[in-house]
Amino acid sequence: MFERKKRKRFRINDDTMTTIVVSSLFFCVAVVIAGMILAYLEVDVSSIVGNALTVFGTELGICGVMTIFNRWADRQDKLAQKRLENREKRENEQRENQQIAGGFLGK
């Protein structure tokens, strides 16, 4: 029937956090530039510019913590996978040893 068009999403490196941080940086730069223009026109916008920079710094910190957590979780997954592989390897060796020992005792 009708095929839906896939919407093209704006992403940097296929990573949502990176896209959010870069977009926020552009927004903060735009606010600071607008603040400079308004300051030239003698309008006090220091609190708006200060808040924009605070929001960016907070967001950047949160994304950093999330990245650290993701790396830690990936490492834990890899360690769990290695443990599972080692356990399976030991069990297979024990079965082989039992079969070999059973073969000698059975004769």
PDB file of N, CA, C and O in Angstrom, residues 44-82:
ATOM      1  N   ASP A  44      20.991  44.945  28.866  1.00  0.00           N
ATOM      2  CA  ASP A  44      21.666  44.056  29.823  1.00  0.00           C
ATOM      3  C   ASP A  44      21.116  42.640  29.678  1.00  0.00           C
ATOM      4  O   ASP A  44      19.979  42.359  30.052  1.00  0.00           O
ATOM      5  N   VAL A  45      21.933  41.756  29.119  1.00  0.00           N
ATOM      6  CA  VAL A  45      21.522  40.352  28.924  1.00  0.00           C
ATOM      7  C   VAL A  45      22.538  39.413  29.572  1.00  0.00           C
ATOM      8  O   VAL A  45      22.628  38.245  29.218  1.00  0.00           O
ATOM      9  N   SER A  46      23.279  39.907  30.539  1.00  0.00           N
ATOM     10  CA  SER A  46      24.340  39.096  31.145  1.00  0.00           C
ATOM     11  C   SER A  46      23.787  37.846  31.819  1.00  0.00           C
ATOM     12  O   SER A  46      24.413  36.790  31.770  1.00  0.00           O
ATOM     13  N   SER A  47      22.614  37.946  32.437  1.00  0.00           N
ATOM     14  CA  SER A  47      22.050  36.767  33.107  1.00  0.00           C
ATOM     15  C   SER A  47      21.637  35.700  32.095  1.00  0.00           C
ATOM     16  O   SER A  47      21.808  34.503  32.340  1.00  0.00           O
ATOM     17  N   ILE A  48      21.110  36.118  30.938  1.00  0.00           N
ATOM     18  CA  ILE A  48      20.714  35.150  29.911  1.00  0.00           C
ATOM     19  C   ILE A  48      21.945  34.433  29.363  1.00  0.00           C
ATOM     20  O   ILE A  48      21.960  33.208  29.233  1.00  0.00           O
ATOM     21  N   VAL A  49      22.981  35.190  29.060  1.00  0.00           N
ATOM     22  CA  VAL A  49      24.213  34.591  28.536  1.00  0.00           C
ATOM     23  C   VAL A  49      24.843  33.684  29.587  1.00  0.00           C
ATOM     24  O   VAL A  49      25.285  32.570  29.281  1.00  0.00           O
ATOM     25  N   GLY A  50      24.855  34.126  30.827  1.00  0.00           N
ATOM     26  CA  GLY A  50      25.413  33.306  31.919  1.00  0.00           C
ATOM     27  C   GLY A  50      24.658  32.004  32.084  1.00  0.00           C
ATOM     28  O   GLY A  50      25.261  30.935  32.265  1.00  0.00           O
ATOM     29  N   ASN A  51      23.335  32.070  32.020  1.00  0.00           N
ATOM     30  CA  ASN A  51      22.525  30.854  32.151  1.00  0.00           C
ATOM     31  C   ASN A  51      22.740  29.906  30.972  1.00  0.00           C
ATOM     32  O   ASN A  51      22.751  28.689  31.146  1.00  0.00           O
ATOM     33  N   ALA A  52      22.886  30.455  29.767  1.00  0.00           N
ATOM     34  CA  ALA A  52      23.128  29.603  28.597  1.00  0.00           C
ATOM     35  C   ALA A  52      24.439  28.846  28.755  1.00  0.00           C
ATOM     36  O   ALA A  52      24.521  27.649  28.456  1.00  0.00           O
ATOM     37  N   LEU A  53      25.459  29.510  29.233  1.00  0.00           N
ATOM     38  CA  LEU A  53      26.747  28.838  29.435  1.00  0.00           C
ATOM     39  C   LEU A  53      26.683  27.827  30.578  1.00  0.00           C
ATOM     40  O   LEU A  53      27.305  26.767  30.515  1.00  0.00           O
ATOM     41  N   THR A  54      25.916  28.130  31.614  1.00  0.00           N
ATOM     42  CA  THR A  54      25.739  27.185  32.712  1.00  0.00           C
ATOM     43  C   THR A  54      25.023  25.929  32.239  1.00  0.00           C
ATOM     44  O   THR A  54      25.408  24.810  32.594  1.00  0.00           O
ATOM     45  N   VAL A  55      23.982  26.111  31.437  1.00  0.00           N
ATOM     46  CA  VAL A  55      23.245  24.958  30.908  1.00  0.00           C
ATOM     47  C   VAL A  55      24.153  24.088  30.056  1.00  0.00           C
ATOM     48  O   VAL A  55      24.157  22.861  30.167  1.00  0.00           O
ATOM     49  N   PHE A  56      24.962  24.714  29.211  1.00  0.00           N
ATOM     50  CA  PHE A  56      25.870  23.937  28.368  1.00  0.00           C
ATOM     51  C   PHE A  56      26.878  23.169  29.217  1.00  0.00           C
ATOM     52  O   PHE A  56      27.143  21.994  28.971  1.00  0.00           O
ATOM     53  N   GLY A  57      27.449  23.815  30.212  1.00  0.00           N
ATOM     54  CA  GLY A  57      28.422  23.140  31.072  1.00  0.00           C
ATOM     55  C   GLY A  57      27.808  21.966  31.813  1.00  0.00           C
ATOM     56  O   GLY A  57      28.417  20.900  31.926  1.00  0.00           O
ATOM     57  N   THR A  58      26.599  22.146  32.314  1.00  0.00           N
ATOM     58  CA  THR A  58      25.907  21.068  33.017  1.00  0.00           C
ATOM     59  C   THR A  58      25.628  19.906  32.076  1.00  0.00           C
ATOM     60  O   THR A  58      25.859  18.743  32.421  1.00  0.00           O
ATOM     61  N   GLU A  59      25.145  20.220  30.904  1.00  0.00           N
ATOM     62  CA  GLU A  59      24.834  19.177  29.926  1.00  0.00           C
ATOM     63  C   GLU A  59      26.089  18.423  29.511  1.00  0.00           C
ATOM     64  O   GLU A  59      26.084  17.198  29.378  1.00  0.00           O
ATOM     65  N   LEU A  60      27.163  19.137  29.321  1.00  0.00           N
ATOM     66  CA  LEU A  60      28.430  18.514  28.959  1.00  0.00           C
ATOM     67  C   LEU A  60      28.904  17.579  30.071  1.00  0.00           C
ATOM     68  O   LEU A  60      29.374  16.464  29.808  1.00  0.00           O
ATOM     69  N   GLY A  61      28.760  18.001  31.314  1.00  0.00           N
ATOM     70  CA  GLY A  61      29.131  17.148  32.452  1.00  0.00           C
ATOM     71  C   GLY A  61      28.290  15.890  32.526  1.00  0.00           C
ATOM     72  O   GLY A  61      28.798  14.797  32.756  1.00  0.00           O
ATOM     73  N   ILE A  62      26.984  16.024  32.312  1.00  0.00           N
ATOM     74  CA  ILE A  62      26.093  14.861  32.336  1.00  0.00           C
ATOM     75  C   ILE A  62      26.466  13.886  31.230  1.00  0.00           C
ATOM     76  O   ILE A  62      26.515  12.672  31.444  1.00  0.00           O
ATOM     77  N   CYS A  63      26.728  14.403  30.041  1.00  0.00           N
ATOM     78  CA  CYS A  63      27.110  13.524  28.921  1.00  0.00           C
ATOM     79  C   CYS A  63      28.441  12.837  29.203  1.00  0.00           C
ATOM     80  O   CYS A  63      28.625  11.668  28.844  1.00  0.00           O
ATOM     81  N   GLY A  64      29.344  13.532  29.859  1.00  0.00           N
ATOM     82  CA  GLY A  64      30.616  12.910  30.229  1.00  0.00           C
ATOM     83  C   GLY A  64      30.406  11.764  31.204  1.00  0.00           C
ATOM     84  O   GLY A  64      30.996  10.688  31.056  1.00  0.00           O
ATOM     85  N   VAL A  65      29.570  11.978  32.205  1.00  0.00           N
ATOM     86  CA  VAL A  65      29.277  10.912  33.170  1.00  0.00           C
ATOM     87  C   VAL A  65      28.590   9.735  32.475  1.00  0.00           C
ATOM     88  O   VAL A  65      28.905   8.569  32.750  1.00  0.00           O
ATOM     89  N   MET A  66      27.670  10.019  31.565  1.00  0.00           N
ATOM     90  CA  MET A  66      26.994   8.942  30.841  1.00  0.00           C
ATOM     91  C   MET A  66      27.979   8.155  29.976  1.00  0.00           C
ATOM     92  O   MET A  66      27.891   6.925  29.879  1.00  0.00           O
ATOM     93  N   THR A  67      28.930   8.840  29.368  1.00  0.00           N
ATOM     94  CA  THR A  67      29.936   8.158  28.550  1.00  0.00           C
ATOM     95  C   THR A  67      30.803   7.262  29.414  1.00  0.00           C
ATOM     96  O   THR A  67      31.092   6.114  29.048  1.00  0.00           O
ATOM     97  N   ILE A  68      31.218   7.758  30.575  1.00  0.00           N
ATOM     98  CA  ILE A  68      32.015   6.946  31.493  1.00  0.00           C
ATOM     99  C   ILE A  68      31.224   5.719  31.925  1.00  0.00           C
ATOM    100  O   ILE A  68      31.749   4.595  31.965  1.00  0.00           O
ATOM    101  N   PHE A  69      29.940   5.896  32.248  1.00  0.00           N
ATOM    102  CA  PHE A  69      29.109   4.764  32.655  1.00  0.00           C
ATOM    103  C   PHE A  69      28.968   3.747  31.520  1.00  0.00           C
ATOM    104  O   PHE A  69      29.049   2.542  31.753  1.00  0.00           O
ATOM    105  N   ASN A  70      28.753   4.220  30.288  1.00  0.00           N
ATOM    106  CA  ASN A  70      28.619   3.298  29.152  1.00  0.00           C
ATOM    107  C   ASN A  70      29.892   2.490  28.952  1.00  0.00           C
ATOM    108  O   ASN A  70      29.838   1.288  28.667  1.00  0.00           O
ATOM    109  N   ARG A  71      31.040   3.137  29.076  1.00  0.00           N
ATOM    110  CA  ARG A  71      32.308   2.409  28.943  1.00  0.00           C
ATOM    111  C   ARG A  71      32.458   1.377  30.046  1.00  0.00           C
ATOM    112  O   ARG A  71      32.923   0.263  29.817  1.00  0.00           O
ATOM    113  N   TRP A  72      32.083   1.730  31.274  1.00  0.00           N
ATOM    114  CA  TRP A  72      32.153   0.797  32.388  1.00  0.00           C
ATOM    115  C   TRP A  72      31.218  -0.387  32.149  1.00  0.00           C
ATOM    116  O   TRP A  72      31.611  -1.546  32.375  1.00  0.00           O
ATOM    117  N   ALA A  73      29.998  -0.105  31.681  1.00  0.00           N
ATOM    118  CA  ALA A  73      29.033  -1.186  31.427  1.00  0.00           C
ATOM    119  C   ALA A  73      29.528  -2.104  30.306  1.00  0.00           C
ATOM    120  O   ALA A  73      29.389  -3.337  30.408  1.00  0.00           O
ATOM    121  N   ASP A  74      30.114  -1.539  29.260  1.00  0.00           N
ATOM    122  CA  ASP A  74      30.669  -2.362  28.185  1.00  0.00           C
ATOM    123  C   ASP A  74      31.795  -3.247  28.709  1.00  0.00           C
ATOM    124  O   ASP A  74      31.893  -4.425  28.350  1.00  0.00           O
ATOM    125  N   ARG A  75      32.626  -2.689  29.561  1.00  0.00           N
ATOM    126  CA  ARG A  75      33.721  -3.481  30.137  1.00  0.00           C
ATOM    127  C   ARG A  75      33.176  -4.616  30.995  1.00  0.00           C
ATOM    128  O   ARG A  75      33.694  -5.736  30.949  1.00  0.00           O
ATOM    129  N   GLN A  76      32.146  -4.336  31.786  1.00  0.00           N
ATOM    130  CA  GLN A  76      31.548  -5.383  32.610  1.00  0.00           C
ATOM    131  C   GLN A  76      30.946  -6.495  31.740  1.00  0.00           C
ATOM    132  O   GLN A  76      31.047  -7.676  32.073  1.00  0.00           O
ATOM    133  N   ASP A  77      30.315  -6.116  30.645  1.00  0.00           N
ATOM    134  CA  ASP A  77      29.762  -7.111  29.725  1.00  0.00           C
ATOM    135  C   ASP A  77      30.860  -7.988  29.134  1.00  0.00           C
ATOM    136  O   ASP A  77      30.707  -9.209  29.023  1.00  0.00           O
ATOM    137  N   LYS A  78      31.975  -7.368  28.744  1.00  0.00           N
ATOM    138  CA  LYS A  78      33.095  -8.143  28.185  1.00  0.00           C
ATOM    139  C   LYS A  78      33.669  -9.091  29.223  1.00  0.00           C
ATOM    140  O   LYS A  78      33.978 -10.247  28.911  1.00  0.00           O
ATOM    141  N   LEU A  79      33.817  -8.624  30.469  1.00  0.00           N
ATOM    142  CA  LEU A  79      34.340  -9.486  31.525  1.00  0.00           C
ATOM    143  C   LEU A  79      33.395 -10.653  31.802  1.00  0.00           C
ATOM    144  O   LEU A  79      33.841 -11.788  31.995  1.00  0.00           O
ATOM    145  N   ALA A  80      32.096 -10.390  31.803  1.00  0.00           N
ATOM    146  CA  ALA A  80      31.117 -11.464  32.028  1.00  0.00           C
ATOM    147  C   ALA A  80      31.172 -12.482  30.890  1.00  0.00           C
ATOM    148  O   ALA A  80      31.091 -13.693  31.129  1.00  0.00           O
ATOM    149  N   GLN A  81      31.342 -12.003  29.665  1.00  0.00           N
ATOM    150  CA  GLN A  81      31.437 -12.905  28.516  1.00  0.00           C
ATOM    151  C   GLN A  81      32.686 -13.775  28.616  1.00  0.00           C
ATOM    152  O   GLN A  81      32.641 -14.975  28.351  1.00  0.00           O
ATOM    153  N   LYS A  82      33.816 -13.176  29.027  1.00  0.00           N
ATOM    154  CA  LYS A  82      35.057 -13.949  29.192  1.00  0.00           C
ATOM    155  C   LYS A  82      34.901 -15.000  30.281  1.00  0.00           C
ATOM    156  O   LYS A  82      35.360 -16.134  30.134  1.00  0.00           O
TER     157      LYS A  82
END
